[in-house]
Short mmCIF file of C-alpha atoms in Angstrom, two decimals:
data_model
loop_
_atom_site.label_atom_id
_atom_site.label_comp_id
_atom_site.label_asym_id
_atom_site.label_seq_id
_atom_site.Cartn_x
_atom_site.Cartn_y
_atom_site.Cartn_z
CA MET A 922 117.52 161.02 114.14
CA LYS A 923 120.31 159.27 112.33
CA PHE A 924 121.16 162.53 110.19
CA ARG A 925 121.47 164.57 113.46
CA ALA A 926 123.88 161.80 114.81
CA ASN A 927 126.04 161.82 111.60
CA LEU A 928 126.17 165.76 111.94
CA VAL A 929 127.08 165.92 115.47
CA ILE A 930 129.55 162.94 115.49
CA GLY A 931 131.18 164.39 112.09
CA GLY A 932 131.30 167.75 113.47
CA VAL A 933 132.92 166.77 116.69
CA LEU A 934 135.62 164.68 115.04
CA PHE A 935 136.49 167.30 112.37
CA ALA A 936 136.48 170.14 114.98
CA ALA A 937 138.83 168.05 117.12
CA VAL A 938 141.25 167.71 114.14
CA VAL A 939 140.87 171.43 113.29
CA VAL A 940 141.74 172.33 117.07
CA ALA A 941 144.68 169.99 116.98
CA GLY A 942 146.07 171.38 113.90
CA THR A 943 145.34 175.09 114.73
CA PHE A 944 147.03 175.01 118.24
CA ALA A 945 149.43 172.17 117.44
CA PRO A 946 152.51 174.70 118.47
CA PHE A 947 150.99 174.94 121.91
CA LEU A 948 149.69 171.36 122.40
CA ALA A 949 152.96 169.74 121.05
CA HIS A 950 155.60 168.46 123.50
CA THR A 951 158.53 168.93 121.12
CA ASP A 952 159.51 170.46 117.72
CA PRO A 953 158.39 167.83 115.11
CA VAL A 954 161.42 168.30 113.08
CA MET A 955 164.33 169.41 114.90
CA ASP A 956 163.96 167.56 118.10
CA ALA A 957 165.37 164.21 116.98
CA ASN A 958 167.37 162.13 119.58
CA LEU A 959 168.47 158.60 118.44
CA MET A 960 168.79 157.72 122.16
CA ASN A 961 165.03 158.00 122.36
CA ALA A 962 164.52 155.78 119.18
CA GLU A 963 161.29 153.58 118.84
CA ILE A 964 160.29 154.14 122.47
CA PRO A 965 156.64 152.89 123.05
CA PRO A 966 153.90 155.13 124.00
CA GLY A 967 154.01 156.07 127.68
CA SER A 968 153.71 158.97 130.16
CA GLU A 969 156.72 160.79 128.74
CA PHE A 970 155.82 160.09 124.86
CA TRP A 971 152.20 159.66 124.61
CA PHE A 972 152.20 158.17 121.02
CA GLY A 973 156.03 156.85 121.48
CA THR A 974 158.72 157.83 119.12
CA ASP A 975 159.89 157.01 115.67
CA ALA A 976 163.14 155.61 114.29
CA GLN A 977 164.84 159.00 114.75
CA GLY A 978 163.59 159.51 118.32
CA ARG A 979 160.98 162.15 117.32
CA ASP A 980 157.86 162.55 119.28
CA ILE A 981 154.99 161.11 117.32
CA TYR A 982 152.36 162.96 119.24
CA SER A 983 153.94 166.23 118.00
CA ARG A 984 154.19 165.11 114.60
CA VAL A 985 150.66 163.93 114.31
CA LEU A 986 149.49 167.29 115.57
CA HIS A 987 151.70 169.40 113.19
CA GLY A 988 150.51 167.00 110.43
CA ALA A 989 147.09 167.97 110.92
CA ARG A 990 147.86 171.40 109.79
CA ILE A 991 149.27 170.09 106.54
CA SER A 992 146.24 167.78 105.85
CA LEU A 993 143.76 170.53 106.74
CA THR A 994 145.36 172.92 104.42
CA VAL A 995 145.70 170.76 101.56
CA GLY A 996 141.91 169.64 102.13
CA ILE A 997 140.49 172.94 102.40
CA VAL A 998 142.58 174.91 99.91
CA SER A 999 142.46 172.21 97.08
CA GLN A 1000 138.83 171.70 97.63
CA LEU A 1001 138.18 175.52 97.46
CA ILE A 1002 140.18 175.42 94.05
CA ASN A 1003 138.19 172.40 92.80
CA THR A 1004 134.77 174.32 93.83
CA VAL A 1005 135.63 177.54 92.21
CA ILE A 1006 136.62 175.86 89.00
CA GLY A 1007 133.70 173.45 88.92
CA VAL A 1008 131.05 176.03 89.78
CA ALA A 1009 132.28 178.63 87.27
CA LEU A 1010 132.33 176.03 84.30
CA GLY A 1011 129.16 174.15 85.39
CA LEU A 1012 127.18 177.43 85.96
CA SER A 1013 128.28 179.09 82.88
CA ALA A 1014 127.84 175.95 80.80
CA GLY A 1015 124.34 175.25 82.04
CA TYR A 1016 123.15 178.86 81.63
CA TRP A 1017 124.76 179.63 78.24
CA GLY A 1018 124.36 176.35 76.58
CA GLY A 1019 125.69 175.88 73.05
CA TRP A 1020 128.98 175.48 72.11
CA TRP A 1021 130.33 176.26 75.44
CA ASP A 1022 128.29 173.75 77.10
CA ASP A 1023 129.38 171.02 74.59
CA LEU A 1024 133.10 171.95 75.16
CA VAL A 1025 132.74 172.07 79.17
CA SER A 1026 130.88 168.75 79.04
CA GLY A 1027 133.28 167.11 76.87
CA LEU A 1028 136.19 168.37 78.94
CA THR A 1029 134.25 167.23 82.24
CA ASN A 1030 133.55 163.61 80.72
CA MET A 1031 137.46 163.41 79.87
CA MET A 1032 138.19 164.36 83.39
CA LEU A 1033 135.92 161.73 84.80
CA ALA A 1034 137.52 159.33 82.62
CA ILE A 1035 140.91 159.77 84.26
CA PRO A 1036 141.47 158.34 87.76
CA SER A 1037 142.10 161.57 89.80
CA LEU A 1038 144.94 160.11 91.66
CA ILE A 1039 146.75 159.18 88.42
CA PHE A 1040 146.19 162.75 87.14
CA ALA A 1041 147.60 164.04 90.22
CA LEU A 1042 150.66 161.81 90.18
CA ALA A 1043 151.32 163.06 86.54
CA ILE A 1044 151.17 166.69 87.85
CA MET A 1045 153.41 166.05 90.71
CA ALA A 1046 155.83 164.34 88.46
CA ILE A 1047 156.01 167.69 86.52
CA LEU A 1048 156.11 169.90 89.39
CA SER A 1049 158.75 169.58 92.25
CA PRO A 1050 157.25 167.77 95.45
CA GLY A 1051 156.01 170.32 98.11
CA LEU A 1052 152.76 171.98 99.47
CA THR A 1053 152.43 174.32 96.74
CA SER A 1054 152.64 171.72 93.97
CA LEU A 1055 150.44 169.52 96.06
CA LEU A 1056 147.73 172.10 96.28
CA ILE A 1057 147.93 172.77 92.47
CA ALA A 1058 147.86 169.08 91.62
CA LEU A 1059 144.83 168.21 93.85
CA GLY A 1060 143.22 171.45 92.94
CA LEU A 1061 142.91 170.64 89.36
CA THR A 1062 141.72 166.89 89.46
CA ASN A 1063 138.45 166.72 91.15
CA TRP A 1064 136.55 169.68 89.93
CA SER A 1065 134.51 167.65 87.24
CA TYR A 1066 131.94 166.44 89.94
CA THR A 1067 131.12 169.89 91.14
CA CYS A 1068 130.92 170.96 87.59
CA ARG A 1069 128.41 168.36 86.49
CA LEU A 1070 126.27 169.11 89.64
CA SER A 1071 126.42 172.70 89.03
CA ARG A 1072 125.43 172.53 85.31
CA ALA A 1073 122.53 170.16 86.08
CA SER A 1074 121.29 172.40 88.83
CA THR A 1075 121.39 175.33 86.54
CA LEU A 1076 119.70 173.65 83.76
CA SER A 1077 116.73 172.97 86.14
CA LEU A 1078 116.52 176.50 87.38
CA LYS A 1079 117.42 178.86 84.44
CA ASN A 1080 113.87 178.96 83.21
CA GLN A 1081 112.31 179.57 86.72
CA GLY A 1082 110.03 182.70 86.77
CA TYR A 1083 112.42 184.47 89.09
CA VAL A 1084 115.19 184.27 86.59
CA GLN A 1085 113.15 185.23 83.76
CA ALA A 1086 112.10 188.40 85.86
CA ALA A 1087 115.54 189.25 86.48
CA LYS A 1088 116.16 189.12 82.59
CA VAL A 1089 113.23 191.44 82.00
CA LEU A 1090 114.72 193.86 84.73
CA GLY A 1091 117.89 193.98 82.50
CA TYR A 1092 120.16 191.97 84.90
CA SER A 1093 123.40 190.80 82.95
CA ASP A 1094 124.02 187.12 82.66
CA ILE A 1095 126.90 187.18 85.25
CA ARG A 1096 124.62 188.95 87.65
CA ILE A 1097 121.75 186.52 87.08
CA MET A 1098 124.14 183.52 87.60
CA VAL A 1099 125.75 184.90 90.63
CA THR A 1100 122.71 186.52 92.37
CA GLN A 1101 119.87 184.40 91.29
CA ILE A 1102 121.02 180.84 90.59
CA LEU A 1103 124.13 180.25 92.49
CA PRO A 1104 122.37 180.88 96.00
CA ASN A 1105 119.65 178.11 95.09
CA ILE A 1106 122.53 175.44 94.08
CA LEU A 1107 124.80 176.15 97.24
CA GLY A 1108 123.39 173.23 99.22
CA PRO A 1109 124.54 170.43 97.13
CA ILE A 1110 127.77 172.11 96.38
CA ILE A 1111 128.54 172.62 100.23
CA VAL A 1112 127.72 168.81 100.61
CA ILE A 1113 130.08 167.61 97.73
CA GLY A 1114 132.73 170.13 98.78
CA THR A 1115 132.88 168.65 102.45
CA LEU A 1116 133.04 165.05 101.10
CA GLY A 1117 135.67 166.08 98.63
CA MET A 1118 137.73 167.64 101.55
CA GLY A 1119 138.00 163.83 102.94
CA GLY A 1120 139.17 162.73 99.57
CA ALA A 1121 141.80 165.40 99.40
CA VAL A 1122 143.18 164.30 102.74
CA LEU A 1123 143.48 160.76 101.49
CA ALA A 1124 144.96 161.72 98.26
CA GLU A 1125 147.62 163.83 99.99
CA ALA A 1126 148.57 160.99 102.38
CA ALA A 1127 148.71 158.58 99.33
CA LEU A 1128 151.02 161.14 97.38
CA SER A 1129 153.31 161.85 100.32
CA PHE A 1130 153.35 157.91 101.13
CA LEU A 1131 154.76 157.47 97.42
CA GLY A 1132 157.29 160.54 98.08
CA LEU A 1133 155.61 162.94 95.72
CA GLY A 1134 153.96 164.94 98.21
CA ILE A 1135 155.22 166.50 101.42
CA ARG A 1136 158.85 165.50 101.80
CA PRO A 1137 160.31 164.36 105.12
CA PRO A 1138 161.41 165.36 107.67
CA PHE A 1139 158.14 167.62 107.44
CA PRO A 1140 155.33 165.90 109.26
CA SER A 1141 152.85 164.73 106.88
CA TRP A 1142 150.84 161.61 107.95
CA GLY A 1143 151.25 159.90 104.72
CA SER A 1144 155.14 160.50 104.70
CA MET A 1145 155.09 159.22 108.49
CA LEU A 1146 153.40 155.90 107.30
CA SER A 1147 155.84 155.64 104.63
CA ASP A 1148 158.79 155.90 106.96
CA ALA A 1149 157.21 153.62 109.28
CA ARG A 1150 157.02 150.51 106.64
CA ASP A 1151 160.21 148.92 108.02
CA GLN A 1152 159.17 149.13 111.71
CA ILE A 1153 155.66 148.01 111.22
CA THR A 1154 156.14 144.64 113.02
CA THR A 1155 158.91 145.83 115.56
CA ALA A 1156 157.21 149.26 116.35
CA PRO A 1157 153.81 149.17 115.31
CA TRP A 1158 152.66 152.63 117.00
CA ILE A 1159 154.88 154.64 114.55
CA SER A 1160 152.24 153.62 111.95
CA VAL A 1161 149.11 153.20 114.11
CA PHE A 1162 148.85 156.80 115.18
CA PRO A 1163 149.16 158.69 111.71
CA GLY A 1164 146.96 156.09 110.32
CA LEU A 1165 144.36 156.60 112.98
CA ALA A 1166 144.66 160.26 112.44
CA ILE A 1167 143.78 159.91 108.62
CA PHE A 1168 140.85 157.54 109.66
CA VAL A 1169 139.32 159.91 112.14
CA THR A 1170 139.84 163.04 109.81
CA VAL A 1171 138.06 161.37 106.73
CA LEU A 1172 135.50 159.77 108.89
CA GLY A 1173 134.63 163.03 110.43
CA LEU A 1174 134.33 164.71 107.05
CA ASN A 1175 132.16 161.88 105.63
CA LEU A 1176 129.73 161.92 108.54
CA LEU A 1177 129.67 165.69 108.53
CA GLY A 1178 128.85 165.57 104.58
CA ASP A 1179 126.30 163.02 105.28
CA GLY A 1180 124.62 165.04 107.84
CA LEU A 1181 124.68 168.09 105.82
CA ARG A 1182 123.33 166.38 102.63
CA ASP A 1183 120.17 165.28 104.85
CA ILE A 1184 119.67 168.85 106.29
CA LEU A 1185 120.17 170.61 102.98
CA ASP A 1186 118.18 167.97 100.86
CA PRO A 1187 114.73 167.27 102.51
CA GLN A 1188 114.07 164.76 99.95
CA SER A 1189 117.25 162.64 100.90
CA ARG A 1190 116.04 162.83 104.50
CA ALA A 1191 112.34 161.85 103.53
CA ARG A 1192 113.85 158.73 101.72
CA ARG A 1193 115.77 157.56 104.64
CA ALA A 1194 113.00 157.97 107.33
#
């Protein structure tokens, strides 16, 4: 079935990127930063340099592998931050309602009205470029989607019989939200988190391309694309391979999220059948 194909293909692609990033020090041929040799500048892909070399004579294959570690770190950590913030706000707003719900809903609508990349650019302009600043910027920009989903799901569940039974048993509000409601809304949250990781990888590449993310010479796919702008016609392999790495990673995450959505949401699978 289609959803199984999406799940398998996406899982394989994402697993390949995870393996490449995790074992980059063992799979790479050279050091991605220190092993620069102008005598080897702009060598096309071949048996010695599989992906060729850049303008500084660094092995692009090694830099792409180490760039996977940065992209995965940014994607996973920033999405975890987004998920924690979004679930905490959405779950509490949907359950408690009242002025807290109005406040969270207003803040969510305000965040949805601001382009996430523009907001991340503003944060990065205040903070100094680097991995920590990048995680903070991306971790504070995309929680609104998770918040809205969590709130809507909580509103539909808080009056269910098992939630009312927990109240009768004397469970606290926090305990009810964590043990009774949260497990029943995890499916959509997992899906939106998986898809959000792909967006975080793209955002990291965009910010690094603009010089506000990971600074050279550290191997970020976005900064590698930025460095390759002047050689795009004379040495296209310098930009092709980091661009292909971004494409494969985001495609894998999107297919994986699509497959998970069909598994965790039977109604979605029925509509596609």
